PDB file of C-alpha atoms and ligand atoms in Angstrom:
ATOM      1  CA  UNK A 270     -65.207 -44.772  14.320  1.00  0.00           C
ATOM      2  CA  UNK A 271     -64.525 -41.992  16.786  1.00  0.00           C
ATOM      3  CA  UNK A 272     -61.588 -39.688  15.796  1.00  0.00           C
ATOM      4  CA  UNK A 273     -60.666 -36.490  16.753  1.00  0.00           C
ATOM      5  CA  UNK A 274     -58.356 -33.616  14.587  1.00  0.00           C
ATOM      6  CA  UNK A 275     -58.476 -31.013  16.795  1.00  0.00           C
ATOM      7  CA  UNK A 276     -58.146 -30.547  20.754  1.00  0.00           C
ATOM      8  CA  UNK A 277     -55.808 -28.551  23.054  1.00  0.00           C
ATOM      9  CA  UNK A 278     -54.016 -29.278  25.999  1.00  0.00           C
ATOM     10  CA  UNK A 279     -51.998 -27.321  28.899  1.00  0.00           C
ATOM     11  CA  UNK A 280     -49.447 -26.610  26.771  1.00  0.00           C
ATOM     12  CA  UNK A 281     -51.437 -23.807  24.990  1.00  0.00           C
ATOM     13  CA  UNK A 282     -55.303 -23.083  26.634  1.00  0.00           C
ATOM     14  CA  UNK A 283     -56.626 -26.447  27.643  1.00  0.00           C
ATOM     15  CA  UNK A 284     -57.170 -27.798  31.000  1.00  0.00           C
ATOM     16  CA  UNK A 285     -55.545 -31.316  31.071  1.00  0.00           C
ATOM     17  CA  UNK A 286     -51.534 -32.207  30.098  1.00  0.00           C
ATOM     18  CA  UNK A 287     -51.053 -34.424  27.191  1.00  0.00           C
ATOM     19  CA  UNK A 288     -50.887 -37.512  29.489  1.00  0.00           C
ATOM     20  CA  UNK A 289     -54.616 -36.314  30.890  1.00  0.00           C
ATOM     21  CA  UNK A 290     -55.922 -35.888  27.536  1.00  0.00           C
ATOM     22  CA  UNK A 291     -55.208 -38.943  26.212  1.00  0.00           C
ATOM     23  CA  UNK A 292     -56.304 -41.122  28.647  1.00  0.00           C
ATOM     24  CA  UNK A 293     -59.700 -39.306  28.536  1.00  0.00           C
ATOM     25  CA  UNK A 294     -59.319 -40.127  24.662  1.00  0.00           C
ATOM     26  CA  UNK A 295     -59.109 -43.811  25.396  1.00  0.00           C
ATOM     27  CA  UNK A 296     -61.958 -43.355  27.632  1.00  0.00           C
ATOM     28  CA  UNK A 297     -64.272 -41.595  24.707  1.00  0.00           C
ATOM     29  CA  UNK A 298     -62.877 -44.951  22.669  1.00  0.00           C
ATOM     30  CA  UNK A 299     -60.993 -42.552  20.323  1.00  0.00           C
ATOM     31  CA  UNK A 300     -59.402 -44.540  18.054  1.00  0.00           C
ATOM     32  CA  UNK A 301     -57.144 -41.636  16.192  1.00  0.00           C
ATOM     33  CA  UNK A 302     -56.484 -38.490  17.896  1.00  0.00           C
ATOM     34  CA  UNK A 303     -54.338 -35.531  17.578  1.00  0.00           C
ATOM     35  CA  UNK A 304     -53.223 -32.981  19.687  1.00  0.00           C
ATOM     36  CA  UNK A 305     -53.190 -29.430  18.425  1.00  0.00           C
ATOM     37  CA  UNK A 306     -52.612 -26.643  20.841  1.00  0.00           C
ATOM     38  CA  UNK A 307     -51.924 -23.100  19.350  1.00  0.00           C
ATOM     39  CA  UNK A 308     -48.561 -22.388  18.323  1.00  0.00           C
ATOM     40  CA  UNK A 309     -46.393 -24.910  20.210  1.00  0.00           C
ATOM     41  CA  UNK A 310     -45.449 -28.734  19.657  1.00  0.00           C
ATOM     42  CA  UNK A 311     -44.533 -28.748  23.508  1.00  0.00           C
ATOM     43  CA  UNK A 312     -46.887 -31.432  23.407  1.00  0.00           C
ATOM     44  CA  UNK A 313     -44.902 -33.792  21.615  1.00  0.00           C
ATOM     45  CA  UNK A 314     -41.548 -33.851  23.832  1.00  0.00           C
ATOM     46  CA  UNK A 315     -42.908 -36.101  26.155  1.00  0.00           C
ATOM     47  CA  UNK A 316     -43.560 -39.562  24.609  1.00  0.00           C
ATOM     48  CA  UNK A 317     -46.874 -41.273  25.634  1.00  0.00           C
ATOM     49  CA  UNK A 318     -47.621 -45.139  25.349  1.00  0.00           C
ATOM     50  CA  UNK A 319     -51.368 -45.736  24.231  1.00  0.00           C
ATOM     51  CA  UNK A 320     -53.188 -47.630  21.530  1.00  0.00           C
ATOM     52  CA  UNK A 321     -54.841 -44.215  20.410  1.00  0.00           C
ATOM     53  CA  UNK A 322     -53.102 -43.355  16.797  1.00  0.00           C
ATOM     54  CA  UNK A 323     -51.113 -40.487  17.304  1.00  0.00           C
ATOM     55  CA  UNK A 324     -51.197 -38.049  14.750  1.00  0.00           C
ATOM     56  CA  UNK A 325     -49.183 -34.934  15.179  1.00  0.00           C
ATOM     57  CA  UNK A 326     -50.518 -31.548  15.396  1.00  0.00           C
ATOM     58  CA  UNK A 327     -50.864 -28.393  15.817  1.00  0.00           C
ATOM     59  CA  UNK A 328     -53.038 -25.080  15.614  1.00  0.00           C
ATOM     60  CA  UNK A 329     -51.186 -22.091  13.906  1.00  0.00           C
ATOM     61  CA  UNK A 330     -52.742 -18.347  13.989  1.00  0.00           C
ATOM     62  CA  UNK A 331     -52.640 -16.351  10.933  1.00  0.00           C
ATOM     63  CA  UNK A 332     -53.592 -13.197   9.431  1.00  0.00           C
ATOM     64  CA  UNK A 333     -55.333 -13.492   5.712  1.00  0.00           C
ATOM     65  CA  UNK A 334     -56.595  -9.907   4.315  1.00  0.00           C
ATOM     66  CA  UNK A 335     -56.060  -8.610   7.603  1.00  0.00           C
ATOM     67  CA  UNK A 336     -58.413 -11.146   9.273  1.00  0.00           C
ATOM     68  CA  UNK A 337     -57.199 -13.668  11.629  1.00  0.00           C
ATOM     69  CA  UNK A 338     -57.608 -17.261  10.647  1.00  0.00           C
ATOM     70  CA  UNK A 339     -56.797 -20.536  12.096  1.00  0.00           C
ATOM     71  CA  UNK A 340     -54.747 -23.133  10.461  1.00  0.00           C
ATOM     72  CA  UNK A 341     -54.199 -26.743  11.781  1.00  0.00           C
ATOM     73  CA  UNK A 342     -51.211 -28.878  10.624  1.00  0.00           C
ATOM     74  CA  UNK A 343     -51.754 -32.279  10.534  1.00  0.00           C
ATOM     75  CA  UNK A 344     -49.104 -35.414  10.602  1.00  0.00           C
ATOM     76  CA  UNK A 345     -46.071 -32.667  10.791  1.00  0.00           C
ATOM     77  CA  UNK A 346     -42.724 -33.622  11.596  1.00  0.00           C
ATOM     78  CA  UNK A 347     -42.404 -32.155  14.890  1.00  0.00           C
ATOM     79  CA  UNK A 348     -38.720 -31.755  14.274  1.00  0.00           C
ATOM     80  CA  UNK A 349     -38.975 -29.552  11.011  1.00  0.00           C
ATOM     81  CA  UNK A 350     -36.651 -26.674  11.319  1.00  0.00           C
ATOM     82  CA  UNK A 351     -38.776 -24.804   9.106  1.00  0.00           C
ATOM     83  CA  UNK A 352     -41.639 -25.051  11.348  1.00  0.00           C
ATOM     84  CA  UNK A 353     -40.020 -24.637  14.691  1.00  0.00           C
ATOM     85  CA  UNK A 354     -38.728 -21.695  13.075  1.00  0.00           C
ATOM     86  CA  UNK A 355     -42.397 -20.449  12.701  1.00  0.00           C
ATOM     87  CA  UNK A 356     -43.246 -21.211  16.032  1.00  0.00           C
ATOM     88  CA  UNK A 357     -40.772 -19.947  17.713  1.00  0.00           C
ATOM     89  CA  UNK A 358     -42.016 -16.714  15.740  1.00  0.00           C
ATOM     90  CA  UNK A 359     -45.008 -16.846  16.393  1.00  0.00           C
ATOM     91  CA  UNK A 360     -44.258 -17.239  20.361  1.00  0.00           C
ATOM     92  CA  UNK A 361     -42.793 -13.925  20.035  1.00  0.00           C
ATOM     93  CA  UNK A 362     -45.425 -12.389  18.219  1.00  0.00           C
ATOM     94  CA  UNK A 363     -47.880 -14.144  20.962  1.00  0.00           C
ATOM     95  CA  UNK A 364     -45.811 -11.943  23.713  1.00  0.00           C
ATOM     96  CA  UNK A 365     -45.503  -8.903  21.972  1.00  0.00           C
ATOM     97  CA  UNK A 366     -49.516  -8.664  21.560  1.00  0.00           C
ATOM     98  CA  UNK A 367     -49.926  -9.591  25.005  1.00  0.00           C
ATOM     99  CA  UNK A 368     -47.791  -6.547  25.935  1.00  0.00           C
ATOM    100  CA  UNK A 369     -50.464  -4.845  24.061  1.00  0.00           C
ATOM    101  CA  UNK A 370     -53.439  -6.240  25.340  1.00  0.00           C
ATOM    102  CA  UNK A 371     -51.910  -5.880  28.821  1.00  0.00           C
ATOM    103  CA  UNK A 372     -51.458  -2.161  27.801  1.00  0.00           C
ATOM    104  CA  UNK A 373     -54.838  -1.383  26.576  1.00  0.00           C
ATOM    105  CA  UNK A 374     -56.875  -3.393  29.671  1.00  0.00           C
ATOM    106  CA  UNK A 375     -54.953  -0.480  31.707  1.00  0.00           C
ATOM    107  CA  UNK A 376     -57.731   1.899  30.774  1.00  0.00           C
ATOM    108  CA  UNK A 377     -60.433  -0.536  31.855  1.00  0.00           C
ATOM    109  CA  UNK A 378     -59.069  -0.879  35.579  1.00  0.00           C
ATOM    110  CA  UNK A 379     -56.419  -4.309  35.449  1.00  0.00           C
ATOM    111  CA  UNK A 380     -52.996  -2.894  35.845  1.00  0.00           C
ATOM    112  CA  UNK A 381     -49.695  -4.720  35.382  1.00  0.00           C
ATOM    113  CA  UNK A 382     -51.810  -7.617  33.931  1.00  0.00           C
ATOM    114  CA  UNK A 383     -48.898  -9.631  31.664  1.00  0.00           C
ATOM    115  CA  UNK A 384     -46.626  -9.432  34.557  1.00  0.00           C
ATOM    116  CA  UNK A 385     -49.629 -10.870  37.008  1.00  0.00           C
ATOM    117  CA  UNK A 386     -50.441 -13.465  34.116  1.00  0.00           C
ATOM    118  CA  UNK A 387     -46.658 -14.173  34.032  1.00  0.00           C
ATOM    119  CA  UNK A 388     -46.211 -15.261  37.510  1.00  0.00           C
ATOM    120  CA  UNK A 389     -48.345 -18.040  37.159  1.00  0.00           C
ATOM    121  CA  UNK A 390     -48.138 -19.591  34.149  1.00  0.00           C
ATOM    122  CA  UNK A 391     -47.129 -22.797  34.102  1.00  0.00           C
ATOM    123  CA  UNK A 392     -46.311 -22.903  29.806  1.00  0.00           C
ATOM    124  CA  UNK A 393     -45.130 -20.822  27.346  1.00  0.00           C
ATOM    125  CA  UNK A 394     -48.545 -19.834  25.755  1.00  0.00           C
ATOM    126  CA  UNK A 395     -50.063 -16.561  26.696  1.00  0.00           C
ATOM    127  CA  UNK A 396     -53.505 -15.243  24.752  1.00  0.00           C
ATOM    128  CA  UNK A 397     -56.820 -14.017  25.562  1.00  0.00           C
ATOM    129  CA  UNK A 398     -57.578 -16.677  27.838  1.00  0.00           C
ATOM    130  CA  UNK A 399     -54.952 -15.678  30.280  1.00  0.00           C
ATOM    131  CA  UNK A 400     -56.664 -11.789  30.339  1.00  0.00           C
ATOM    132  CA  UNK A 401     -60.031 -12.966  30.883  1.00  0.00           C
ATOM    133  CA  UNK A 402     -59.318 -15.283  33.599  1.00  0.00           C
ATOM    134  CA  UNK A 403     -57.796 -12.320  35.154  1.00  0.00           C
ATOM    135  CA  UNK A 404     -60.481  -9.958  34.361  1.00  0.00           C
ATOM    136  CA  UNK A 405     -62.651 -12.389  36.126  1.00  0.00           C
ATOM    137  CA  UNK A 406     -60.295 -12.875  39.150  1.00  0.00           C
ATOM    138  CA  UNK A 407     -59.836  -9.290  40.121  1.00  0.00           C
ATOM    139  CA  UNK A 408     -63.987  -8.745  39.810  1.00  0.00           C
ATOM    140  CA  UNK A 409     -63.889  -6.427  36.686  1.00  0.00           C
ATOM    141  CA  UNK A 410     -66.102  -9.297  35.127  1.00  0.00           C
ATOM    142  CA  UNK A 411     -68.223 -11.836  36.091  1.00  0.00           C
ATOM    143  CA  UNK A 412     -66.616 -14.873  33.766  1.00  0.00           C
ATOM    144  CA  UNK A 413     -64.628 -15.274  30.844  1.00  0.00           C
ATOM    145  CA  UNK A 414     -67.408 -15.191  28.400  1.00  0.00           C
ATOM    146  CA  UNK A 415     -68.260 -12.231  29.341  1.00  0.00           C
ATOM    147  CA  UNK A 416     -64.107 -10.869  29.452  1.00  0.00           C
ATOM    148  CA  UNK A 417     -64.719 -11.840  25.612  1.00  0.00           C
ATOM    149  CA  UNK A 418     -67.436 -10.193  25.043  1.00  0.00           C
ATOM    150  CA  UNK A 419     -66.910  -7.164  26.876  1.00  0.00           C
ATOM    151  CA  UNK A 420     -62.919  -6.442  26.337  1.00  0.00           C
ATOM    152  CA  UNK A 421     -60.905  -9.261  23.984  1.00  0.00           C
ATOM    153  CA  UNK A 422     -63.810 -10.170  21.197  1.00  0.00           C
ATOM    154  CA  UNK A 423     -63.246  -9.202  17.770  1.00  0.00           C
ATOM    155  CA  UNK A 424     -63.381  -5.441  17.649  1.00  0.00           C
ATOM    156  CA  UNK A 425     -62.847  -5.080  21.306  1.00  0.00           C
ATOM    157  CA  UNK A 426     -60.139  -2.817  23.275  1.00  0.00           C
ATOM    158  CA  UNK A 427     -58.048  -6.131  23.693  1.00  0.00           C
ATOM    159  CA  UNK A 428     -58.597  -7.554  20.023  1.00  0.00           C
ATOM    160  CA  UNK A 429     -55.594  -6.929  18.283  1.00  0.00           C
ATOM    161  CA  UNK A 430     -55.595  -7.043  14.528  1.00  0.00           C
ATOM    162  CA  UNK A 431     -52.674  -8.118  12.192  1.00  0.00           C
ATOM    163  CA  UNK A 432     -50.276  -9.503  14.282  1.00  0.00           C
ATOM    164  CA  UNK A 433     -49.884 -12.986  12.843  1.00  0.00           C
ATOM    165  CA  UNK A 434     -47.769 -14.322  10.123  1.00  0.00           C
ATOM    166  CA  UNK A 435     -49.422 -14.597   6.706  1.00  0.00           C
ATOM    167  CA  UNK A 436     -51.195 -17.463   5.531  1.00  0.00           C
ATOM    168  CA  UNK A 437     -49.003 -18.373   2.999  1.00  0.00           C
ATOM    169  CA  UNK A 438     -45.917 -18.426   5.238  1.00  0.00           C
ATOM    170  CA  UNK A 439     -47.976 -20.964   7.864  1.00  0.00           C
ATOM    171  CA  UNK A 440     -49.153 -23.044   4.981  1.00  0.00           C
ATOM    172  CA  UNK A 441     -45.520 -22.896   3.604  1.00  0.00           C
ATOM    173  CA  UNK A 442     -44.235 -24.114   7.145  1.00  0.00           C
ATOM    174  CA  UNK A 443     -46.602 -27.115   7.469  1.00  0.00           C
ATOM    175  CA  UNK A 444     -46.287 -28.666   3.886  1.00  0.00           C
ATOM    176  CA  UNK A 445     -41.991 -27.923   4.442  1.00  0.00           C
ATOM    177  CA  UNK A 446     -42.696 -30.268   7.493  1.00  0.00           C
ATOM    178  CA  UNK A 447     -44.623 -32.752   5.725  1.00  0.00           C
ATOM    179  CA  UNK A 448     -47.984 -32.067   6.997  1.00  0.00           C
ATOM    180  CA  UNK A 449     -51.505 -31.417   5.375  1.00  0.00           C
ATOM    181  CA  UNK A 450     -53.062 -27.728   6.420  1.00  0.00           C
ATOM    182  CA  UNK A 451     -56.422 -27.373   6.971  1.00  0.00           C
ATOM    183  CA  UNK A 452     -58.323 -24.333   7.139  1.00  0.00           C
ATOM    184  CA  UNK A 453     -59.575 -24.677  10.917  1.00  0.00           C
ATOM    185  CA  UNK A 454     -63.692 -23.613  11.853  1.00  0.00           C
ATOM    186  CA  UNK A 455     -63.977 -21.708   8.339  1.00  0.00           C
ATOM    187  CA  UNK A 456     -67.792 -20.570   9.840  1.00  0.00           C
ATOM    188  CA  UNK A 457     -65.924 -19.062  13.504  1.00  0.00           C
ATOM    189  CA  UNK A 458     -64.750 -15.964  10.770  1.00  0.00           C
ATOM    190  CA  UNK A 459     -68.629 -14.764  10.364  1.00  0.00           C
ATOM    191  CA  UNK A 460     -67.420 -14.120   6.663  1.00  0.00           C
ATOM    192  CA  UNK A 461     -69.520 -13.330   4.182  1.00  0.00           C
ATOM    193  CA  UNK A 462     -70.323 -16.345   1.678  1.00  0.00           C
ATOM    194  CA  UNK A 463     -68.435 -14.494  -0.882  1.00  0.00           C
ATOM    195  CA  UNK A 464     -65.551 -13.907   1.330  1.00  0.00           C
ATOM    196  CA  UNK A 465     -65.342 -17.187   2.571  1.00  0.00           C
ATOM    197  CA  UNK A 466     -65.678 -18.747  -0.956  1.00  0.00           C
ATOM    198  CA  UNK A 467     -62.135 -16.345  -2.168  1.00  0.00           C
ATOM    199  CA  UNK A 468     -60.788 -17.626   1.501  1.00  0.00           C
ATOM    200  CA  UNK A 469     -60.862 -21.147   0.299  1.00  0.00           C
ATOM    201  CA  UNK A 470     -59.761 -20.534  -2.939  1.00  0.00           C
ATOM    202  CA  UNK A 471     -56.815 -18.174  -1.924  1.00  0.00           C
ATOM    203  CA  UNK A 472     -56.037 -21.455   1.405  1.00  0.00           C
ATOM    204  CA  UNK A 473     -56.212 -24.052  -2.124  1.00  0.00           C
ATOM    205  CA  UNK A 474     -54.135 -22.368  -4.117  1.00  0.00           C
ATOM    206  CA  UNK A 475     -51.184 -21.922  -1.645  1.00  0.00           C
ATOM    207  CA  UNK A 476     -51.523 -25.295  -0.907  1.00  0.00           C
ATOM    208  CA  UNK A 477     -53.781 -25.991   1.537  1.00  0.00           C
ATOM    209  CA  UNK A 478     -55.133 -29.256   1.521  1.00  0.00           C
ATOM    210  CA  UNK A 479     -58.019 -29.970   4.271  1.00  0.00           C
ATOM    211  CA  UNK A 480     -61.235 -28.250   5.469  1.00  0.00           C
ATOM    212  CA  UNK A 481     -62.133 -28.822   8.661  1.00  0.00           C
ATOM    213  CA  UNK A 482     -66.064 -29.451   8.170  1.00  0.00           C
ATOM    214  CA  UNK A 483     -67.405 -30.500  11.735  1.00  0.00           C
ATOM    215  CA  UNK A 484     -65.853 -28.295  14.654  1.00  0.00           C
ATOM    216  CA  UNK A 485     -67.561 -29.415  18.102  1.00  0.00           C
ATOM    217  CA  UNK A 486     -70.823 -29.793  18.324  1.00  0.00           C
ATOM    218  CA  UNK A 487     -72.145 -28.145  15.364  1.00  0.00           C
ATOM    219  CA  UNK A 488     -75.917 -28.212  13.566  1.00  0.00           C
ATOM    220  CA  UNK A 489     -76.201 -30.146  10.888  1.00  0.00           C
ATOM    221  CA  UNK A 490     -77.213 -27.117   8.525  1.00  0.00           C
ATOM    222  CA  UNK A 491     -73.305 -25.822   8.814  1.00  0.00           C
ATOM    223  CA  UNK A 492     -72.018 -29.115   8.505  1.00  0.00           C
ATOM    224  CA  UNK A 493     -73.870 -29.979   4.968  1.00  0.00           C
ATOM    225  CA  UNK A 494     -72.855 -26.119   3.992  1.00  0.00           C
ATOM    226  CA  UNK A 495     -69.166 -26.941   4.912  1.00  0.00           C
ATOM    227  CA  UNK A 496     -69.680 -30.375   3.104  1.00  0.00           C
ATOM    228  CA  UNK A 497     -70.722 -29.199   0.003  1.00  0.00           C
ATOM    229  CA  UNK A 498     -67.862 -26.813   0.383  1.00  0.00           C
ATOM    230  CA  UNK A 499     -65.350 -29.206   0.881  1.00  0.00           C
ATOM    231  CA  UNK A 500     -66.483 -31.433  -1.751  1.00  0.00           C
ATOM    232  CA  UNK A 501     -66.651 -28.235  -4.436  1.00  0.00           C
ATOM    233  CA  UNK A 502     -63.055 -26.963  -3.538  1.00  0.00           C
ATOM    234  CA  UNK A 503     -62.084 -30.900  -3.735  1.00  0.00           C
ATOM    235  CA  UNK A 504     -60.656 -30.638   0.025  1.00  0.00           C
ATOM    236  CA  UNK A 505     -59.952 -33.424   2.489  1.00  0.00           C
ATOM    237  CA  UNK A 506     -62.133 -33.218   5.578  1.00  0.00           C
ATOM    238  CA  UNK A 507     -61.051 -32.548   8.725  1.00  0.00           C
ATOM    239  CA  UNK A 508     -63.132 -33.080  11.999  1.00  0.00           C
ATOM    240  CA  UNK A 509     -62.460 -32.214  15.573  1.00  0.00           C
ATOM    241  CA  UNK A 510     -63.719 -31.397  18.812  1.00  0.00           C
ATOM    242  CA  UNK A 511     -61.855 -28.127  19.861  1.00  0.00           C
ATOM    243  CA  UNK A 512     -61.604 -29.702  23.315  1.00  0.00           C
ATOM    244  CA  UNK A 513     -60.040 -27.727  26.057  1.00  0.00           C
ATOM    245  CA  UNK A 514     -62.508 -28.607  28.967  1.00  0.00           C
ATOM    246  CA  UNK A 515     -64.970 -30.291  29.582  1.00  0.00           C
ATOM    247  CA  UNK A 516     -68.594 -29.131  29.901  1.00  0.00           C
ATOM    248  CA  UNK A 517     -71.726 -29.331  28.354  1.00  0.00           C
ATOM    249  CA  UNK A 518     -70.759 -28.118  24.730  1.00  0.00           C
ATOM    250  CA  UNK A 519     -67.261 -29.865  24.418  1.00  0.00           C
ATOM    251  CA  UNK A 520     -66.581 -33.602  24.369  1.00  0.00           C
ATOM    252  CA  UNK A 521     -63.353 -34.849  23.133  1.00  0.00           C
ATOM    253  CA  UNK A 522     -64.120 -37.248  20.183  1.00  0.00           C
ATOM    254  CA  UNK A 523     -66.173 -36.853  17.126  1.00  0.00           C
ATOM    255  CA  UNK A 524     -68.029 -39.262  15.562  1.00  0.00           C
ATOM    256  CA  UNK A 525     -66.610 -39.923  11.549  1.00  0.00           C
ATOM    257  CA  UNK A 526     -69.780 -40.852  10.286  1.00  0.00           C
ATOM    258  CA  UNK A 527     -70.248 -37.191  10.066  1.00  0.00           C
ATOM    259  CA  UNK A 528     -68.335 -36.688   7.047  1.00  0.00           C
ATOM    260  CA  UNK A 529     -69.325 -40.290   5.337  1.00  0.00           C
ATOM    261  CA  UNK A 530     -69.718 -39.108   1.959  1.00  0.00           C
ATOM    262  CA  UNK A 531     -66.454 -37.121   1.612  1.00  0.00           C
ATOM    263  CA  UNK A 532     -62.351 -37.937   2.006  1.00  0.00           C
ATOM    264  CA  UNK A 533     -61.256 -38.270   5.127  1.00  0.00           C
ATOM    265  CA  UNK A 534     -58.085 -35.847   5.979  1.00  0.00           C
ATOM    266  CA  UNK A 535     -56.893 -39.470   7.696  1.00  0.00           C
ATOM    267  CA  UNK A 536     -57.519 -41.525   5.055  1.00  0.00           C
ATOM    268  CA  UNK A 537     -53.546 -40.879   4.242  1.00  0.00           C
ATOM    269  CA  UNK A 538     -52.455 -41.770   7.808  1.00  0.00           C
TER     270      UNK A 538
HETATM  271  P1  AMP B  51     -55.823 -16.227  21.347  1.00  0.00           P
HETATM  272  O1  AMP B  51     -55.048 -17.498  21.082  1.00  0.00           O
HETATM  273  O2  AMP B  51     -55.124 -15.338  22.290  1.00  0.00           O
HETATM  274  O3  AMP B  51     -56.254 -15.521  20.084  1.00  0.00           O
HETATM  275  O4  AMP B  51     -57.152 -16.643  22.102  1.00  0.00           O
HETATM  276  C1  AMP B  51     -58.127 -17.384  21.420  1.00  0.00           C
HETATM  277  C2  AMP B  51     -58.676 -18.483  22.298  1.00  0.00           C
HETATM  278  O5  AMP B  51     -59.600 -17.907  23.196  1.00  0.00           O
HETATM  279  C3  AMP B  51     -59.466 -19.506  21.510  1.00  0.00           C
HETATM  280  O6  AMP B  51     -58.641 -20.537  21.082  1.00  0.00           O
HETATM  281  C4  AMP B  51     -60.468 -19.992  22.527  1.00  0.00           C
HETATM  282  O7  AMP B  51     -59.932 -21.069  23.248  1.00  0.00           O
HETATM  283  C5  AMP B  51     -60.653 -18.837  23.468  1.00  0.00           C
HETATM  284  N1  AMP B  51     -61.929 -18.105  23.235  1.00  0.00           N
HETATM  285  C6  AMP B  51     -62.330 -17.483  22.125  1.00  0.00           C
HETATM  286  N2  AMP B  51     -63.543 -16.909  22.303  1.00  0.00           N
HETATM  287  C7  AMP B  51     -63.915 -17.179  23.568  1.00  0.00           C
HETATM  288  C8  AMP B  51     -65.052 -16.874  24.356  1.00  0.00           C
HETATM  289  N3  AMP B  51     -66.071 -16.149  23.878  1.00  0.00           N
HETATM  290  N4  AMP B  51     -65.093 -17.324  25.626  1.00  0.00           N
HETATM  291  C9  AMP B  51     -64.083 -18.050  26.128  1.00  0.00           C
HETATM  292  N5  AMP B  51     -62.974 -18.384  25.426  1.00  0.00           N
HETATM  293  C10 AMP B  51     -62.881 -17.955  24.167  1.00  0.00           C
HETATM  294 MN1   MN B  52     -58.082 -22.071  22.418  1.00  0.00          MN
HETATM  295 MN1   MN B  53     -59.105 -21.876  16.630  1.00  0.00          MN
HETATM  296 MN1   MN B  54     -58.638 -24.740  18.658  1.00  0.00          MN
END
């Protein structure tokens, strides 16, 4: 079975609207799918006929020991007041640390940048993305992996730490809206094993309840190391593509044979 737990459309960083994604779901014979762009639901106001199951979604940013982590709610009630609540805080944290980042790429030669990125934006999400398309449009670099390297990578001039809502608040938000949190790309941290071991135990014990074990295209020495993982912490597993474009490393779709030996996170849908 293909499946898919974790992909983003225009309504946060990814190329293709809902409508766009889905279609190129059907195409990739995904038979479950969800949609889970970072911070925002938008996806979900518009409804969509397909024989794809729908599960909702989406990807929340959080800070745990002052080190941002990703969180992705599964099967959430997009109508939760408690978690349109957190949203809509998070959207304002979002635009308050793109005032930052706007501020600090002064010194490297892009001025007025947020107001530039804000003329063109077609959604509500603004992030990194945004700043290194612009980096690379007014020639200060030569594409965005480099913008990420170079200005907004972790412990760059444009990386700004501890702006997100605690872990324990986003967790709290998903399971008040139903859903099932799982600890998104737990290898993307570059923790140490230790570290990662008291971040699983810590996402457990405040009631997280999936691990996403395959994230893209992924060797299979991190996937056995996030299966044994997820089998010792007695977590559901999660798998997803991270889709926001295509090219060579991203494909929407994974294939569920990947995680055979464990529980499914869908097994409950
Ligand atoms: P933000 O939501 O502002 O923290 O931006 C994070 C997003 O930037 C991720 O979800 C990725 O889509 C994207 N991203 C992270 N690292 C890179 C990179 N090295 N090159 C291009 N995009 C990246
Ligand atoms: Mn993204
Ligand atoms: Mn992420
Ligand atoms: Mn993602």
């Amino acid at each position: 079975m293909i499946v898919d737990f974790h992909c983003h459309s225009d309504c946060s960083d990814g190329l293709l609207s809902p409508k766009q994604l889905i279609k190129l779901a059907e195409q990739n014979k995904v038979q479950m799918l969800s949609i889970t762009d970072h911070d925002t639901l938008d996806a979900y106001k518009q409804k969509i006929s397909t024989p794809i199951k729908l599960i909702s979604g989406v990807e929340l940013s959080t800070t745990w020991n002052k080190i941002g982590v990703h969180v992705v709610g599964l099967n959430v009630d997009t109508k939760s007041e408690s978690l349109l609540k957190t949203i809509c805080a998070q959207k304002k944290i979002r635009l308050k640390r793109a005032e930052i980042i706007s501020k600090r790429l002064e010194k490297c030669g892009l001025t007025n940048a947020l107001e530039t990125i804000k003329k063109t934006k077609k959604n509500h999400y603004i992030g990194r993305p945004d700043f290194a398309k612009l980096l690379v449009k007014e020639g200060v670099c030569t594409d965005p992996n480099q913008a990420f390297r170079k200005y907004l990578g972790a412990g760059k001039i444009g990386d700004v730490k501890n702006q997100w809502l605690e872990l324990a608040e986003i967790i709290s938000a998903i399971k008040q809206a139903q859903g099932i949190a799982v600890l998104a790309h737990p290898l993307y941290y570059k923790l140490t094993n230790s570290k990662l071991r008291r971040l699983l135990l810590d996402f457990k014990k405040l009631g997280g309840e999936g691990l996403e074990v395959v994230n893209g295209y992924q060797n299979k020495d991190k996937t056995d190391h996030l299966s044994k993982l997820c089998k010792e912490f007695n977590f559901k597993a999660s798998i997803g593509s991270d889709f926001h474009c295509h090219n060579q490393w991203k494909k929407l779709g994974c294939d569920s044979q990947l995680i055979d030996s464990l529980q499914p996170v869908w097994s409950t849908f």
